[in-house]
Tab-separated table of C-alpha atoms and ligand atoms in Angstrom:
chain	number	residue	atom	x	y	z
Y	1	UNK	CA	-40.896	73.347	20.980
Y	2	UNK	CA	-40.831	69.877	22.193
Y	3	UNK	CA	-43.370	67.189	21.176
Y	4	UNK	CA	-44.803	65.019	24.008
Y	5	UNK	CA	-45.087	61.670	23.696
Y	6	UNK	CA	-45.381	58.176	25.395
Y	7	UNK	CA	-44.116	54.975	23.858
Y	8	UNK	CA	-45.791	51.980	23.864
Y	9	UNK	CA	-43.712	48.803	22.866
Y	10	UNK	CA	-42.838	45.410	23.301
Y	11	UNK	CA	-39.056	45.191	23.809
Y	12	UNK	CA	-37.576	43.523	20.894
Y	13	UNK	CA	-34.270	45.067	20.337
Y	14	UNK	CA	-35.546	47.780	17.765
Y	15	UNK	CA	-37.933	48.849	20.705
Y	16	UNK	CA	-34.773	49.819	22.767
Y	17	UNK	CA	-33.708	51.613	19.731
Y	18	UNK	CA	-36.937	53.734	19.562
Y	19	UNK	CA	-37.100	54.250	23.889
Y	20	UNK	CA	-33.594	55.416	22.820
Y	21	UNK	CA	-34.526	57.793	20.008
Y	22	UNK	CA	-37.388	59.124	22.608
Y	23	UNK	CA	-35.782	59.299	25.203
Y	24	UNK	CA	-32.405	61.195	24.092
Y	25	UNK	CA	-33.869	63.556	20.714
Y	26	UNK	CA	-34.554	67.207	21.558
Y	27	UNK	CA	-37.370	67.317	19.604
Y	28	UNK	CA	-39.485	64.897	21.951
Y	29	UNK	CA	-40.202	64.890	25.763
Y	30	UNK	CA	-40.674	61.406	26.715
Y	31	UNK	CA	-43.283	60.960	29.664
Y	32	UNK	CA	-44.362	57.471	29.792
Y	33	UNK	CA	-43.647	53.872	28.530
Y	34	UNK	CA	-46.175	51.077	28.172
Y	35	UNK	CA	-45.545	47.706	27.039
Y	36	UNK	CA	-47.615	45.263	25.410
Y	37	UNK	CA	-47.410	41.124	24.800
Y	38	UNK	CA	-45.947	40.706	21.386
Y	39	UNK	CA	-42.107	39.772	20.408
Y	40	UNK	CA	-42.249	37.594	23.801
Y	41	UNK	CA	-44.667	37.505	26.737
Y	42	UNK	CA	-45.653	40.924	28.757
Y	43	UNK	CA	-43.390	39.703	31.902
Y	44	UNK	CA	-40.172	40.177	29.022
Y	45	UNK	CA	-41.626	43.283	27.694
Y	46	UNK	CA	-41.815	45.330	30.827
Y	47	UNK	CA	-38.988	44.081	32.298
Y	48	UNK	CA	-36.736	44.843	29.056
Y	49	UNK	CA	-38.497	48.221	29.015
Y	50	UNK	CA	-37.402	49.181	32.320
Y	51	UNK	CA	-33.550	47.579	31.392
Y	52	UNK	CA	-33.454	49.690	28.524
Y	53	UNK	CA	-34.080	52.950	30.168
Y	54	UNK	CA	-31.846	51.745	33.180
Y	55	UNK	CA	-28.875	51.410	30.749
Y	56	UNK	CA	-29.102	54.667	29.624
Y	57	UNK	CA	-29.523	56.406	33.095
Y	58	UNK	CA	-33.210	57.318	32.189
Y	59	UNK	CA	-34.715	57.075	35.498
Y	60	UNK	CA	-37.683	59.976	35.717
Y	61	UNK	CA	-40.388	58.139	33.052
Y	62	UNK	CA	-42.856	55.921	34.610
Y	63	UNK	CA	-43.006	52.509	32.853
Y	64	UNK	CA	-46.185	50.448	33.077
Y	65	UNK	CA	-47.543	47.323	31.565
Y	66	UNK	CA	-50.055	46.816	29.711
Y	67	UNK	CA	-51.780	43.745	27.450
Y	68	UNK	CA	-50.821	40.139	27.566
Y	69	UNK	CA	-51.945	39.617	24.289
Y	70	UNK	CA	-54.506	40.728	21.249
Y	71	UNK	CA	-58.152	42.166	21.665
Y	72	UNK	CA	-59.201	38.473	19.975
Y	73	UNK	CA	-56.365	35.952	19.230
Y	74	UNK	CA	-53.680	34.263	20.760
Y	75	UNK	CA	-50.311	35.928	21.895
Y	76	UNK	CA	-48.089	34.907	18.763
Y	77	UNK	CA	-44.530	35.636	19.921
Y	78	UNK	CA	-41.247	36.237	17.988
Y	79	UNK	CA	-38.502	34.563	19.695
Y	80	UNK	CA	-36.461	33.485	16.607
Y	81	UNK	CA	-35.500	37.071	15.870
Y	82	UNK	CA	-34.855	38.827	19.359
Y	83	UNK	CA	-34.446	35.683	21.554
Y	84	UNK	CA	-36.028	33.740	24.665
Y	85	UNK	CA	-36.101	37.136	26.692
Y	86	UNK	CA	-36.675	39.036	23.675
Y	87	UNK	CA	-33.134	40.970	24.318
Y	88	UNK	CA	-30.746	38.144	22.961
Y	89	UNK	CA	-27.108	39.388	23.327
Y	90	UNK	CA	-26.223	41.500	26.152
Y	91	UNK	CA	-26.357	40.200	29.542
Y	92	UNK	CA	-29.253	42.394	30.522
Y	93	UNK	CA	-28.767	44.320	34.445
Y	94	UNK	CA	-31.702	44.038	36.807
Y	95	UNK	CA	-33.918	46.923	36.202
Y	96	UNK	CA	-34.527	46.870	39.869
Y	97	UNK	CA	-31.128	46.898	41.478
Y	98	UNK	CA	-28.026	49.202	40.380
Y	99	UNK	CA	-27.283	53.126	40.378
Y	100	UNK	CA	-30.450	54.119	37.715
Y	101	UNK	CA	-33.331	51.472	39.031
Y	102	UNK	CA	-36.454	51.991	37.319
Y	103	UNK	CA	-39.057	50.084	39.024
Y	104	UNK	CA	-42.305	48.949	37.465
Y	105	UNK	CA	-44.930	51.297	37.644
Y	106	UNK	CA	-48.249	49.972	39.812
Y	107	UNK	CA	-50.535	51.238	37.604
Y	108	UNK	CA	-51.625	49.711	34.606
Y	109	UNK	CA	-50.531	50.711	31.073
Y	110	UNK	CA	-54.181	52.220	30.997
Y	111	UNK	CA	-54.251	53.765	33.931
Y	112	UNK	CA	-50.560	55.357	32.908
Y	113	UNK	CA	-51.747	56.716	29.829
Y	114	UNK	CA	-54.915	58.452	31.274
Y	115	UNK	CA	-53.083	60.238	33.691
Y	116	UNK	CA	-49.915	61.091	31.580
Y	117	UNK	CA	-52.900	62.521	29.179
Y	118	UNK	CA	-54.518	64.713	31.932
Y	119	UNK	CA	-51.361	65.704	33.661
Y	120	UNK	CA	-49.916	67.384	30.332
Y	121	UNK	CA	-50.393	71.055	29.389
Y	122	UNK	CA	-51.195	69.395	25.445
Y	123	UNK	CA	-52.403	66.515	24.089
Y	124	UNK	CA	-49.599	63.662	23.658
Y	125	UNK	CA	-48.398	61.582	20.754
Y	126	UNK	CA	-48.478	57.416	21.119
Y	127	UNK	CA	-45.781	55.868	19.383
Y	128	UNK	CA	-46.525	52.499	19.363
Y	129	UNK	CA	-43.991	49.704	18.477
Y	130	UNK	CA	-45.336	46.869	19.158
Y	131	UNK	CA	-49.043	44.880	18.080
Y	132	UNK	CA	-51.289	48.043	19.106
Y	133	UNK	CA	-53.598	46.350	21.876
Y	134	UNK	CA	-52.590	48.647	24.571
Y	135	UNK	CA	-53.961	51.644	22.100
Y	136	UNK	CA	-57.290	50.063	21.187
Y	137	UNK	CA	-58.007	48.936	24.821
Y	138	UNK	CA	-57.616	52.757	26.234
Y	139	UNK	CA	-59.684	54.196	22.799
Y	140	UNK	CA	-62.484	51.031	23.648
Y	141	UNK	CA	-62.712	51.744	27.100
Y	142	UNK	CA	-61.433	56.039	27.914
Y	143	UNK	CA	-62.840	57.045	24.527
Y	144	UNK	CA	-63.399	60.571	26.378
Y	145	UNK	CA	-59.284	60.796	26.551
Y	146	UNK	CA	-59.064	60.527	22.564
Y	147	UNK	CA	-59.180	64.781	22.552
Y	148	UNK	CA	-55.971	64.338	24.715
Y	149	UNK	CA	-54.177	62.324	21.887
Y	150	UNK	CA	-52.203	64.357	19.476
Y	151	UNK	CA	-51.619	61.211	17.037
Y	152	UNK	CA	-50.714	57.908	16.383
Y	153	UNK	CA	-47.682	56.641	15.432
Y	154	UNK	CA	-47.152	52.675	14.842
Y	155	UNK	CA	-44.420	50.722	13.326
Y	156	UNK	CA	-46.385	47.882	11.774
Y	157	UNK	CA	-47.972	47.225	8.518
Y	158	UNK	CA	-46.448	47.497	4.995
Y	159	UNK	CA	-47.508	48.739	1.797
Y	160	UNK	CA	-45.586	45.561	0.208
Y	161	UNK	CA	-45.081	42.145	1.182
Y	162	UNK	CA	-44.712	41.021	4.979
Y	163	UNK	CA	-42.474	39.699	8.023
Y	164	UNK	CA	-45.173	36.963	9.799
Y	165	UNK	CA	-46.826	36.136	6.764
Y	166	UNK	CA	-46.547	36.364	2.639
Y	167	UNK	CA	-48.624	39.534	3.514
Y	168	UNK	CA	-48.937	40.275	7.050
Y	169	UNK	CA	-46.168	42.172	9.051
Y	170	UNK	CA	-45.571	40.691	12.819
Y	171	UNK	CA	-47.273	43.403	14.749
Y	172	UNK	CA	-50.238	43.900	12.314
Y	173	UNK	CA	-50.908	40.146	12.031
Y	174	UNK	CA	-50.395	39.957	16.281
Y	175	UNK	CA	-53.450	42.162	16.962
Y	176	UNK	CA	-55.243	42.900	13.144
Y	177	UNK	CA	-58.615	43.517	15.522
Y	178	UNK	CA	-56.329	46.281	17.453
Y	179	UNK	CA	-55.489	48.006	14.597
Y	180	UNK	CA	-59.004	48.001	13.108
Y	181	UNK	CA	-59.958	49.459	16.203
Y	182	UNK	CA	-57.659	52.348	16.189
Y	183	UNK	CA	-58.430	53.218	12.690
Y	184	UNK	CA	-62.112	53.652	13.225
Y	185	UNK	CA	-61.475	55.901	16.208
Y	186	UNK	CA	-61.058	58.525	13.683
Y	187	UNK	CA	-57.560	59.480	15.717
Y	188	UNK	CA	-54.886	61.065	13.605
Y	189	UNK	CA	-53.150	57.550	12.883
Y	190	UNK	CA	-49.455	57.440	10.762
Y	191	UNK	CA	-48.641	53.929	9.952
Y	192	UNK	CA	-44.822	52.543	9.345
Y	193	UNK	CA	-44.562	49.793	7.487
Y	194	UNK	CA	-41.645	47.310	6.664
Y	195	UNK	CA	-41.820	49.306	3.096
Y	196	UNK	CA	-39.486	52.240	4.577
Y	197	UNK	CA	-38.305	49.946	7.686
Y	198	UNK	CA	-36.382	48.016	5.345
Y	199	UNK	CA	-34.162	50.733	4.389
Y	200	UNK	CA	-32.760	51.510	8.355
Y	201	UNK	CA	-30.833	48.606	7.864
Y	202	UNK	CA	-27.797	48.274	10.524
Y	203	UNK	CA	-25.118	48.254	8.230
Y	204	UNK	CA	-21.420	47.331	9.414
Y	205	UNK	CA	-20.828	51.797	8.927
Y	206	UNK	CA	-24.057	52.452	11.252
Y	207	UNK	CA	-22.662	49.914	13.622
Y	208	UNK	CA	-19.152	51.501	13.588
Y	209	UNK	CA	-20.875	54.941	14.165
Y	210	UNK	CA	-23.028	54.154	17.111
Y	211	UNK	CA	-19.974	52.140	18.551
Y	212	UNK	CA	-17.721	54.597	18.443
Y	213	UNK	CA	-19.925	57.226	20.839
Y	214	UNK	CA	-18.240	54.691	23.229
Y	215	UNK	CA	-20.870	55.292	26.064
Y	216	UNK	CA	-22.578	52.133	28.191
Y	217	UNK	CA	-25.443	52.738	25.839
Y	218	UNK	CA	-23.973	52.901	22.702
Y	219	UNK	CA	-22.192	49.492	23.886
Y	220	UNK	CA	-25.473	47.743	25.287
Y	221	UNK	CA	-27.071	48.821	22.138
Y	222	UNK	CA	-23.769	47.441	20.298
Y	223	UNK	CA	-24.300	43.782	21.828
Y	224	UNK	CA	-27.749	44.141	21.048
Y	225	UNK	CA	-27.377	44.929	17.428
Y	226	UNK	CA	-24.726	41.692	17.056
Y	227	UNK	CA	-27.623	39.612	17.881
Y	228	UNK	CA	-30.496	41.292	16.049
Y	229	UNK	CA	-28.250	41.057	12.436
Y	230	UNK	CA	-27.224	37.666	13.071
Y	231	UNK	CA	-30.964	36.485	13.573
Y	232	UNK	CA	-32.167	38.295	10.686
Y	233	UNK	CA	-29.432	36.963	8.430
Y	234	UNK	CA	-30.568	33.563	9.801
Y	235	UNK	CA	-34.092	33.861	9.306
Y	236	UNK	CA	-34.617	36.616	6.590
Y	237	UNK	CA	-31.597	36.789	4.896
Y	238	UNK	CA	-30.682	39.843	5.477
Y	239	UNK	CA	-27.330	40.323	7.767
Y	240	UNK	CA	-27.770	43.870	7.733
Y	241	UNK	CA	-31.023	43.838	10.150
Y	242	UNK	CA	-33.738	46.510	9.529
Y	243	UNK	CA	-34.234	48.816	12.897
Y	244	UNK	CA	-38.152	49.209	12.307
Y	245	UNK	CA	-39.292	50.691	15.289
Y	246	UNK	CA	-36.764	53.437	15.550
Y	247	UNK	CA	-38.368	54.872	12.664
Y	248	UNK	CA	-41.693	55.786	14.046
Y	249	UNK	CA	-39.815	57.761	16.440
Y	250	UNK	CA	-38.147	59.751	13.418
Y	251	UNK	CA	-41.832	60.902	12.361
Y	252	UNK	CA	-42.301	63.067	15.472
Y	253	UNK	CA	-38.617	63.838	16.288
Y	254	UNK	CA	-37.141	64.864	12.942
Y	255	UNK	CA	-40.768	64.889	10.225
Y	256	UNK	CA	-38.379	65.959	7.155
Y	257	UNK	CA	-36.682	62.214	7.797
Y	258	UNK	CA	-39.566	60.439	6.682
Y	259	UNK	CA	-42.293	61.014	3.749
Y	260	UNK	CA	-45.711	60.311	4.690
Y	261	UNK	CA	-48.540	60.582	2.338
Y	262	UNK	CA	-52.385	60.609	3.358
Y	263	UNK	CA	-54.276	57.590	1.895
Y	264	UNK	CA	-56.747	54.680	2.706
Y	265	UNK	CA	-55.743	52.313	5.014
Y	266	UNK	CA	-57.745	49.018	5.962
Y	267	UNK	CA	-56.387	45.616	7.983
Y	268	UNK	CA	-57.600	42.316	6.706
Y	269	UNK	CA	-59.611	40.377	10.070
Y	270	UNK	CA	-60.694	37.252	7.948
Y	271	UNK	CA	-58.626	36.130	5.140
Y	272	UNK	CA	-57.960	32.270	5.252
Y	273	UNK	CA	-54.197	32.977	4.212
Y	274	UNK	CA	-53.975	37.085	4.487
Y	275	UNK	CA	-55.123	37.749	8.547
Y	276	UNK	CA	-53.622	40.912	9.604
Y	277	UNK	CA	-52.290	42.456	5.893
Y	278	UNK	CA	-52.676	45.740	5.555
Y	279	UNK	CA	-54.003	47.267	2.321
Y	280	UNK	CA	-52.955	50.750	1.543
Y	281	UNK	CA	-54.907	52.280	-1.663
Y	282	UNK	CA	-52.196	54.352	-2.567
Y	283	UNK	CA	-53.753	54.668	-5.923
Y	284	UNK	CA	-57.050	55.667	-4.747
Y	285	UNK	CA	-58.355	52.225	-6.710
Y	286	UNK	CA	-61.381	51.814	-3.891
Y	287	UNK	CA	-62.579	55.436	-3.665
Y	288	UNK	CA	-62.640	55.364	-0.288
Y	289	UNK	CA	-61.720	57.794	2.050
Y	290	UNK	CA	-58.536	58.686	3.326
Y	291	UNK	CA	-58.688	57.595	6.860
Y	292	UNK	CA	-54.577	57.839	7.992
Y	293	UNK	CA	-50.921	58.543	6.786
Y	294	UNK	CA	-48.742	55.802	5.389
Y	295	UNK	CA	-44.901	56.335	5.237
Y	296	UNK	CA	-43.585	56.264	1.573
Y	297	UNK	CA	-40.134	57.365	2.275
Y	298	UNK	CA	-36.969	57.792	4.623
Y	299	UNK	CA	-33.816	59.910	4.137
Y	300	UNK	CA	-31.239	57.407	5.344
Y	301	UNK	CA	-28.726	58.936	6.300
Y	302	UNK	CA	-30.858	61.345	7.954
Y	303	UNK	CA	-32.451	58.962	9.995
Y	304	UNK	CA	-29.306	57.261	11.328
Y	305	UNK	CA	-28.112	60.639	12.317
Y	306	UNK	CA	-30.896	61.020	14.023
Y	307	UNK	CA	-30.541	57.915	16.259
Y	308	UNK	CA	-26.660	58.711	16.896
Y	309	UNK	CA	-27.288	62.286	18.229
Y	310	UNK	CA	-30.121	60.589	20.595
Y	311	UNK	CA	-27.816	57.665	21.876
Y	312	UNK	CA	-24.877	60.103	22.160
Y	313	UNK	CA	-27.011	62.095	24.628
Y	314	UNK	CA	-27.708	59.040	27.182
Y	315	UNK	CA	-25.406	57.542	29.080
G	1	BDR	C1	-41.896	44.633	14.185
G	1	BDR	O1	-42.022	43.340	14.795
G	1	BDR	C2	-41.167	43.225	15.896
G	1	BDR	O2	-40.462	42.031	15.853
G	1	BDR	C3	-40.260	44.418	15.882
G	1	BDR	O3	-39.965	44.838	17.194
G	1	BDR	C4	-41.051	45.458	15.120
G	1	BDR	O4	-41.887	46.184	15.971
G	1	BDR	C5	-41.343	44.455	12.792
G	1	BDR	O5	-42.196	43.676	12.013
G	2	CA	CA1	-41.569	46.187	18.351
């Protein structure tokens, strides 16, 4: 039994990782690919969407864009960590050109989702890795394709401390308006935050591993990850770069990987220093209801098996 899901993202070198994961686990049938404005403008997004998949030969999933930027704010972007074209490292192969082109889809990220939703046998999973526009614009404006959605899975958020702010995580603090959005819709919504994220870190051994599957993805994704530790050395401190998105994957493709617990969940829209924090009651403190599932944990070395056995099966 596979699970069938589309990705939505905003490629950002752990967004490769995760159309990786998708695209290569048997546990998940990947039918469509939307991206969003967020680590750099929409035009970087899809094109980086469609390199990724190119690279590893993945030439059958329709790729589509989607938002420019949030519901109500600015586009904030984050070129500091993953570069001008948001894939700093690797000289990146036109997506258009080569042996595996994958051309931009016409339709619009919406338009994608509808019909990947009404196509399949079963409703679909959304794994979102990026600021979660894309979602809230097709649950605003198709709310009669919400039945079709299995669940929500986003890499965003944290339980703890953020990424963009003191409090705020990037893609949370991007689009809070998004997320409030989605969490009202009543879907089924699972929420990874930096808390577990911060444990895939791309040590020099994970590195080593994925190297030595000795494949053109494995040495794309190689390049890639040179860049992405060196930038978070230089701007967090930490040489050994968390892979976030990846591990949103890991909740549909291996669910024994990653602890979730069912709690409150709310996104601040108007703090003067706390826009876009998320606040997680995981102590029931607000006796509210429990409106979505918050990752608490992550087996490790599960995980990074995980992302190995996916890579290995790509090109
Ligand atoms: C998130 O922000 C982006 O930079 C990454 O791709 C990830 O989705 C981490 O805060
Ligand atoms: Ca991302």
């Amino acid at each position: 039994m596979t699970v069938p899901v589309i990705v939505d993202c905003d490629p950002g070198h752990d967004d490769v990782f995760a159309l990786w994961f998708a695209a290569g686990h048997p546990s998940l049938e990947l039918l469509a690919v939307t991206t969003v404005g967020g680590n750099v403008p929409l035009e970087h997004t899809s094109r980086n969407a469609r390199v990724a998949l190119s690279v590893a030969g993945v030439v059958d999933v329709p790729v589509a864009a989607g938002a420019r930027g949030p519901l109500a704010r600015e586009l904030s972007t984050a070129e500091w960590i993953h570069g001008e074209n948001g894939l700093g490292g690797p000289e990146l192969p036109d997506p258009d050109a080569g042996p595996t082109p994958v051309p931009l889809d016409p339709r619009s990220a919406t338009e994608l989702i509808a019909d990947t939703l009404a196509e399949a046998s079963e409703p679909v999973a959304i794994i979102a890795t990026g600021p979660i526009t894309n979602v809230a614009v097709l649950l605003r404006d198709r709310p009669d394709l919400a039945p079709r959605i299995r669940e929500v899975v986003w890499m965003g958020g944290s339980t703890e401390r953020g990424n963009a702010t003191p409090y705020a995580e990037f893609n949370a603090w991007v689009d809070p308006e998004a997320l409030d959005l989605v969490l009202q819709s009543g879907i089924r919504f699972t929420m990874v935050g930096l808390n577990v994220t911060h444990r895939a870190l791309v040590t020099s051994r994970v590195r080593e591993r994925l190297a030595a599957i000795g494949t053109r993805t494995a040495g794309f994704g190689d390049e890639l990850l040179e860049f992405f530790c060196r930038t978070n050395d230089e701007v967090f401190g930490m040489p050994d770069g968390p892979l976030h998105d990846p591990v949103a994957v890991a909740v549909l493709a291996d669910p024994d990987a990653v602890e979730i617990v069912r709690t409150r969940l709310d996104v601040e829209l108007i703090g003067s220093e706390t826009v876009g924090a998320t606040s997680v009651d995981l102590d029931g403190m607000l006796a509210r209801e429990p409106n979505a599932f918050v990752a608490v944990g992550l087996d490790v070395e599960r995980f990074w098996a995980d992302v190995e056995a996916a890579v290995a099966r790509l090109a």
